[in-house]
XYZ file of C-alpha atoms in Angstrom:
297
model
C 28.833 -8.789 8.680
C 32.556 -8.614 7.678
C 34.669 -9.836 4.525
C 37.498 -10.341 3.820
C 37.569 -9.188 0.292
C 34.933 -6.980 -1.635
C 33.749 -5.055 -4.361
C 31.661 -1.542 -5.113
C 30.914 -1.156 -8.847
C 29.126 1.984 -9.486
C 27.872 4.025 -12.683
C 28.220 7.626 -12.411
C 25.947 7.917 -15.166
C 22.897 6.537 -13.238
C 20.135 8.360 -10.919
C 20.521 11.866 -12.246
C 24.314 13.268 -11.627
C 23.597 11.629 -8.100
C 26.725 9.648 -7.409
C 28.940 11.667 -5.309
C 26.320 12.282 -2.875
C 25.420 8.681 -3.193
C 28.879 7.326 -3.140
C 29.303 9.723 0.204
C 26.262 7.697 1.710
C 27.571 4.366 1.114
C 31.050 4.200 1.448
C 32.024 4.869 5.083
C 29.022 2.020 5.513
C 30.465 -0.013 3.120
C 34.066 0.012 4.315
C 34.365 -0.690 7.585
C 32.970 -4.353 6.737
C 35.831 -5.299 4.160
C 39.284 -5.381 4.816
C 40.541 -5.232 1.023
C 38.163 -3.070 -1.131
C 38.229 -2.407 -4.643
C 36.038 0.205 -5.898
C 35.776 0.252 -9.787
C 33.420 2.932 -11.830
C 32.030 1.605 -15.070
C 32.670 3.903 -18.207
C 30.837 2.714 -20.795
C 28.351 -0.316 -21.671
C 29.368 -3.783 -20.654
C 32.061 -2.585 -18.014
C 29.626 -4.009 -14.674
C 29.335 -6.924 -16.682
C 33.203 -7.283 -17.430
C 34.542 -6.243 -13.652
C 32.155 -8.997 -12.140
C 33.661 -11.834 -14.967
C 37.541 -10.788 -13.832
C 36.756 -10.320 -10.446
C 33.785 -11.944 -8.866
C 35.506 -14.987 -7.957
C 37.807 -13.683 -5.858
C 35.168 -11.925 -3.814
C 33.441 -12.493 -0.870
C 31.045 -9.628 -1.635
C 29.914 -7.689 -4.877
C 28.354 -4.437 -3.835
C 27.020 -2.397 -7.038
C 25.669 1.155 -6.831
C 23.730 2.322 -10.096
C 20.520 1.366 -12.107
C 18.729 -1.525 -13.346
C 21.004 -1.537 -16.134
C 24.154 -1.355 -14.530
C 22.357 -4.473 -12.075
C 21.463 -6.164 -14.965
C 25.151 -6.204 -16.532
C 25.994 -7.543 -12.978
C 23.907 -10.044 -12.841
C 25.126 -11.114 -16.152
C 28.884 -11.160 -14.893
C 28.370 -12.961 -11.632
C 25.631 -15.573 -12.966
C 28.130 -17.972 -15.066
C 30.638 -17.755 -12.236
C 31.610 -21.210 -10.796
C 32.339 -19.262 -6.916
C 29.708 -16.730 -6.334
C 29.945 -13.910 -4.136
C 27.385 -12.519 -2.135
C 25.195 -9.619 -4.482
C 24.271 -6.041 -2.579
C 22.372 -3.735 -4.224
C 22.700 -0.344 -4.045
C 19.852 1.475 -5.408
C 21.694 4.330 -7.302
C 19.013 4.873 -10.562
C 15.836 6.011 -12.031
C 13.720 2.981 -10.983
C 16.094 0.335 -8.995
C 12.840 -2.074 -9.166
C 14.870 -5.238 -8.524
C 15.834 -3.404 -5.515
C 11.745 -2.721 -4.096
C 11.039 -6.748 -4.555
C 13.881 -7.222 -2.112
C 12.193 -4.635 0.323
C 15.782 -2.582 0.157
C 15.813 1.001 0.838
C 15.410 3.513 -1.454
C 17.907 6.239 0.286
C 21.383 5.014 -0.286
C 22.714 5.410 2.943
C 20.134 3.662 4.482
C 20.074 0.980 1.989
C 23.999 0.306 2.674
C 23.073 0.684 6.489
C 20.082 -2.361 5.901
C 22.621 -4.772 3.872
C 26.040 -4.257 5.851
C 23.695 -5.283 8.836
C 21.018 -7.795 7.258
C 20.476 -11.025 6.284
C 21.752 -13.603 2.730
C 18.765 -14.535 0.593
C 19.308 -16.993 -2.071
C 17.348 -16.014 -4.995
C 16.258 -17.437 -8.251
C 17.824 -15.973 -11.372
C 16.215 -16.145 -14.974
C 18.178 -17.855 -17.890
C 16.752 -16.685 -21.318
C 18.828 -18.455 -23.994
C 22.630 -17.681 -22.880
C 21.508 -14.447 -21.036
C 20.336 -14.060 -17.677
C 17.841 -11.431 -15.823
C 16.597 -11.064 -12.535
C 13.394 -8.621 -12.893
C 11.467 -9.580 -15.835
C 11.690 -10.972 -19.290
C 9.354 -9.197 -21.936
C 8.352 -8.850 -25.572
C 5.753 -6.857 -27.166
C 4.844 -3.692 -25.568
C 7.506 -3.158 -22.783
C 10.079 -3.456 -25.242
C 8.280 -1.269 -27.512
C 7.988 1.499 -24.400
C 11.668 0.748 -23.569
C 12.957 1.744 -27.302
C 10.492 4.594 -27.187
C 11.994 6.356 -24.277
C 12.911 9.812 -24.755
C 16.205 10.294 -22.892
C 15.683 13.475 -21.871
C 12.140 12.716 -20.592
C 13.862 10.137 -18.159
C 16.176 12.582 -17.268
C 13.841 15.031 -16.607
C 10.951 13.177 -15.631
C 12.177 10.078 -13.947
C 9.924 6.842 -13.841
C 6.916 9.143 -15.165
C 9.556 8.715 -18.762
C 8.630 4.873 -18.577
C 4.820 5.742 -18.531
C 4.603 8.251 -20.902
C 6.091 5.721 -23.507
C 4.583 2.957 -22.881
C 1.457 5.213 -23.214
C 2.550 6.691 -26.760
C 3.280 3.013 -28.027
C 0.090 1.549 -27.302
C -1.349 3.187 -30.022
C 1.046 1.705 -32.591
C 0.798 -1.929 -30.906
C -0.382 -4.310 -33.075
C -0.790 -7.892 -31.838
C 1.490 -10.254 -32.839
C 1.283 -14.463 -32.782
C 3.298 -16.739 -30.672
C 3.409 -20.061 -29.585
C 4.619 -20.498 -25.944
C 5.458 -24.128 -24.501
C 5.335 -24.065 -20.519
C 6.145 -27.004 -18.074
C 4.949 -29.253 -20.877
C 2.289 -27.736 -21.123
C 1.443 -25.753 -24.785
C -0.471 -22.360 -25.809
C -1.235 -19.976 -28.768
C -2.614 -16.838 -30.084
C -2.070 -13.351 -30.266
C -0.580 -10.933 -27.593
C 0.153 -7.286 -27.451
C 2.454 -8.046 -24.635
C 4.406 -10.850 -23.000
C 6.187 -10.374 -19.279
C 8.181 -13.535 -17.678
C 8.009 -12.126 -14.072
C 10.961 -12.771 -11.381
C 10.749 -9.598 -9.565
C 7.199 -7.718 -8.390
C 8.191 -3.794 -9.782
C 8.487 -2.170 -13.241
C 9.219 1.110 -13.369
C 8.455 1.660 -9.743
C 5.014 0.030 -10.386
C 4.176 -2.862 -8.400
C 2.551 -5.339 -10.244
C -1.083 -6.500 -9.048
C -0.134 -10.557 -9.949
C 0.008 -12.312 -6.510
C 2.731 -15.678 -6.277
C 5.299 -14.082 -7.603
C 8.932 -14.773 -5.489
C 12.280 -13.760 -6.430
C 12.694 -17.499 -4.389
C 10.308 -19.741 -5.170
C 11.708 -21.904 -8.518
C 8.739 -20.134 -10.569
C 8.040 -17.106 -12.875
C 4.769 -15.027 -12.907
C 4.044 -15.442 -16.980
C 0.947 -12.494 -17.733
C -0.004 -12.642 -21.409
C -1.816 -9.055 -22.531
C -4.124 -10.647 -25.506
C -5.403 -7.031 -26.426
C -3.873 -3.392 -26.267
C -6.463 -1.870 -24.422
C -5.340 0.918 -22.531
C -7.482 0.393 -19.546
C -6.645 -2.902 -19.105
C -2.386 -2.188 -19.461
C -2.394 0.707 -17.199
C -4.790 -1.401 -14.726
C -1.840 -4.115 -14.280
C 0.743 -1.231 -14.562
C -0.606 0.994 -12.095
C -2.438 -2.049 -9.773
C -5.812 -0.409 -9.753
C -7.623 -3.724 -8.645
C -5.780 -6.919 -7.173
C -5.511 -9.817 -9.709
C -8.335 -12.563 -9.486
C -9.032 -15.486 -11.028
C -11.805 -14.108 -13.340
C -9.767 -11.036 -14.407
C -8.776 -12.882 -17.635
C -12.326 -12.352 -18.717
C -12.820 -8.868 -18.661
C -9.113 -7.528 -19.428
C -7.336 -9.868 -22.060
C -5.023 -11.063 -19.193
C -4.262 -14.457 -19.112
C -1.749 -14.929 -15.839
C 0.090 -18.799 -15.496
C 3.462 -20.110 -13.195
C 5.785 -21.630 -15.146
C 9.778 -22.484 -14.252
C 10.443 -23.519 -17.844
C 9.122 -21.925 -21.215
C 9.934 -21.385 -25.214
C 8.506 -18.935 -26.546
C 8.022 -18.117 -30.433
C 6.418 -15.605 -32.676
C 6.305 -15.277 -36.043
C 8.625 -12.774 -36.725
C 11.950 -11.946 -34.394
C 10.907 -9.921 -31.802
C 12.908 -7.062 -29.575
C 13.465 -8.918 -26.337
C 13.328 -6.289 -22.929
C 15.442 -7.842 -19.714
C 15.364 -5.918 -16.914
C 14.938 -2.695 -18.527
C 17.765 -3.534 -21.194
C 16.614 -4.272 -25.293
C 19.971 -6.372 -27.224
C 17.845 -10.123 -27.794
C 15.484 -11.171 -30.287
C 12.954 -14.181 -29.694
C 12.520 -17.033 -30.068
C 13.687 -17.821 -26.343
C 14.327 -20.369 -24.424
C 13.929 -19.323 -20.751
C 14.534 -21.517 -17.507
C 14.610 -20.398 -13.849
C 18.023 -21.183 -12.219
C 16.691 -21.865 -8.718
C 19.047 -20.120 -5.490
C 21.093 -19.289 -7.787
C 22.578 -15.841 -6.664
C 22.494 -15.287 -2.532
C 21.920 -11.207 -2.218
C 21.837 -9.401 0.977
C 18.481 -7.726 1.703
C 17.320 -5.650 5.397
C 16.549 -8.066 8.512
C-alpha cells in the first residue's frame, strides 16, 4: 500500500521504556509507504486523542504505536471525524488486546511489516454515551481491578499486574443492582460484573464467549451474577469453552445485543478499554463499519 499523507502517534511512556527500539522497528516500514509523514509523540493524557481531532482529516492513514490507552484516546479522536482515515495499530504496550482480536503481531516490526502489506477491515466501534471504545465496555469488577492496579506491579510484572488486582478486588466486590434494557428487550438483578464485549482479549486473556466480531453490528454482553472466584478466573483465563448451560453452574448469563442502557443504583466507575473517567448510567450503541483498520492478509 502507499499514501499520500500519514500519521505515527506514539507514547514513549507505553510498553516498558520500549519505544526507541520499537520506533527503530517500525519506521523504515512505515515510511517508505507515505510520501508526507508526520510523526507526533504524545506528552501527557489526552494528546492521541487531540493530534487525531486536528489532524485525522487530512490523512490518508493514522498509524499509532503505544498501549490500549494511547489506542483508546485514538479511537476517541478519529471516531467523530466526518473523513476517516485508515487506523494501524502498532502494538507498543503492556497488553495491546485490541491488537490480538485483529490477529496483528505482537513484535513491532513485524506488526508494521503485516499492515504496510495487508488488507482494510471495516470494524464496528462502540458508542457509550458521547464516548467511544473499541475493546470492551465494563462496570463492576474490571473497573474495580483497573483502579486497583499497582503501577509498579504493571511495570514490573506486565499483564500478570491486571490479574493480581482483579484477584485482590474480588474479595471486596459486593454485588450491586442494575437494570439493563437490550434490543427492546429488558433485565434485572444483581451483578458483580458487567463487560459490553467488541474485542475477544483483556489483559492478554482471550475470552471463552464464542460470536463475538469486532465486525458483525453486535456486542458480546456477559453478566457475572456472583463473585466467585472460580467462576471469574474461569472466563478470564478460558479454562472451559462457553456453552449454553454454563449460566447454571457459574452465575454467567452471556446475551448479543447492538443497543443497551444500562443502570444501577448508584453511579458506577465505568472501564473502556482499559481507561476509568465515566460513571453509569450508559447509553451504549454499536456504530457498525465505522472505523476501516488495517490488519495482516
Amino acid at each position: 500500500m502507499r499514501w499520500k499523507k500519514g500519521m505515527l502517534i506514539y507514547n514513549k511512556n507505553a510498553g516498558n521504556d520500549k519505544i526507541e527500539r520499537n520506533l527503530g522497528g517500525c519506521l523504515p516500514v512505515i515510511a517508505p509507504h507515505i510520501d508526507e509523514f508526520l510523526i507526533l509523540q504524545t506528552k501527557q493524557k489526552g494528546d492521541a486523542c487531540r493530534y487525531c481531532l486536528e489532524y485525522g482529516e487530512e490523512m490518508d492513514v493514522v498509524f499509532v504505536l503505544g498501549g490500549d490507552g494511547t489506542v483508546h484516546e485514538c479511537v476517541n479522536g478519529l471516531s467523530p471525524l466526518q473523513r476517516r482515515p485508515l487506523f494501524g495499530i502498532l502494538p507498543g504496550g503492556t497488553c495491546n488486546d485490541f491488537s490480538r482480536t485483529l490477529k496483528i503481531p505482537q513484535n513491532v516490526r513485524q506488526a508494521a511489516e503485516a499492515l504496510v502489506n495487508g488488507k482494510v477491515r471495516p470494524i464496528d466501534i462502540g458508542k457509550s454515551n458521547n464516548d467511544y471504545f473499541s475493546n470492551f465496555w465494563g462496570v463492576g469488577l474490571i473497573s474495580d481491578a483497573s483502579n486497583n492496579i499497582d503501577e509498579q506491579e504493571k511495570s514490573r510484572f506486565g499483564k500478570i499486574g491486571y490479574l493480581l488486582s482483579a484477584v485482590r478486588t474480588i474479595g471486596e466486590n459486593a454485588p450491586f443492582p442494575y437494570k439493563m434494557e437490550y434490543d427492546g428487550n429488558f433485565i434485572e438483578g444483581e451483578a458483580v460484573m458487567i463487560l459490553v464485549l467488541n474485542g475477544c482479549f483483556i489483559g492478554t486473556n482471550l475470552l471463552p464467549f464464542p460470536m463475538i466480531s469486532p465486525d458483525d453490528g453486535l456486542f458480546g454482553v456477559a453478566i457475572l451474577e456472583n463473585a466467585n472466584l472460580g467462576a471469574f478466573l474461569e472466563i478470564i483465563a478460558m479454562k472451559r469453552s462457553w456453552t449454553q448451560n454454563m449460566s447454571s453452574d457459574s452465575g454467567v448469563t452471556y446475551l448479543q445485543a447492538g443497543t443497551l442502557t444500562i443502570e444501577s443504583k448508584r453511579p458506577l466507575d465505568v472501564d473502556m478499554d482499559g481507561e476509568n473517567y465515566r460513571q453509569t448510567p450508559s447509553r451504549i450503541k454499536v456504530l457498525a463499519h465505522h472505523l476501516s483498520v488495517l490488519t495482516p492478509n
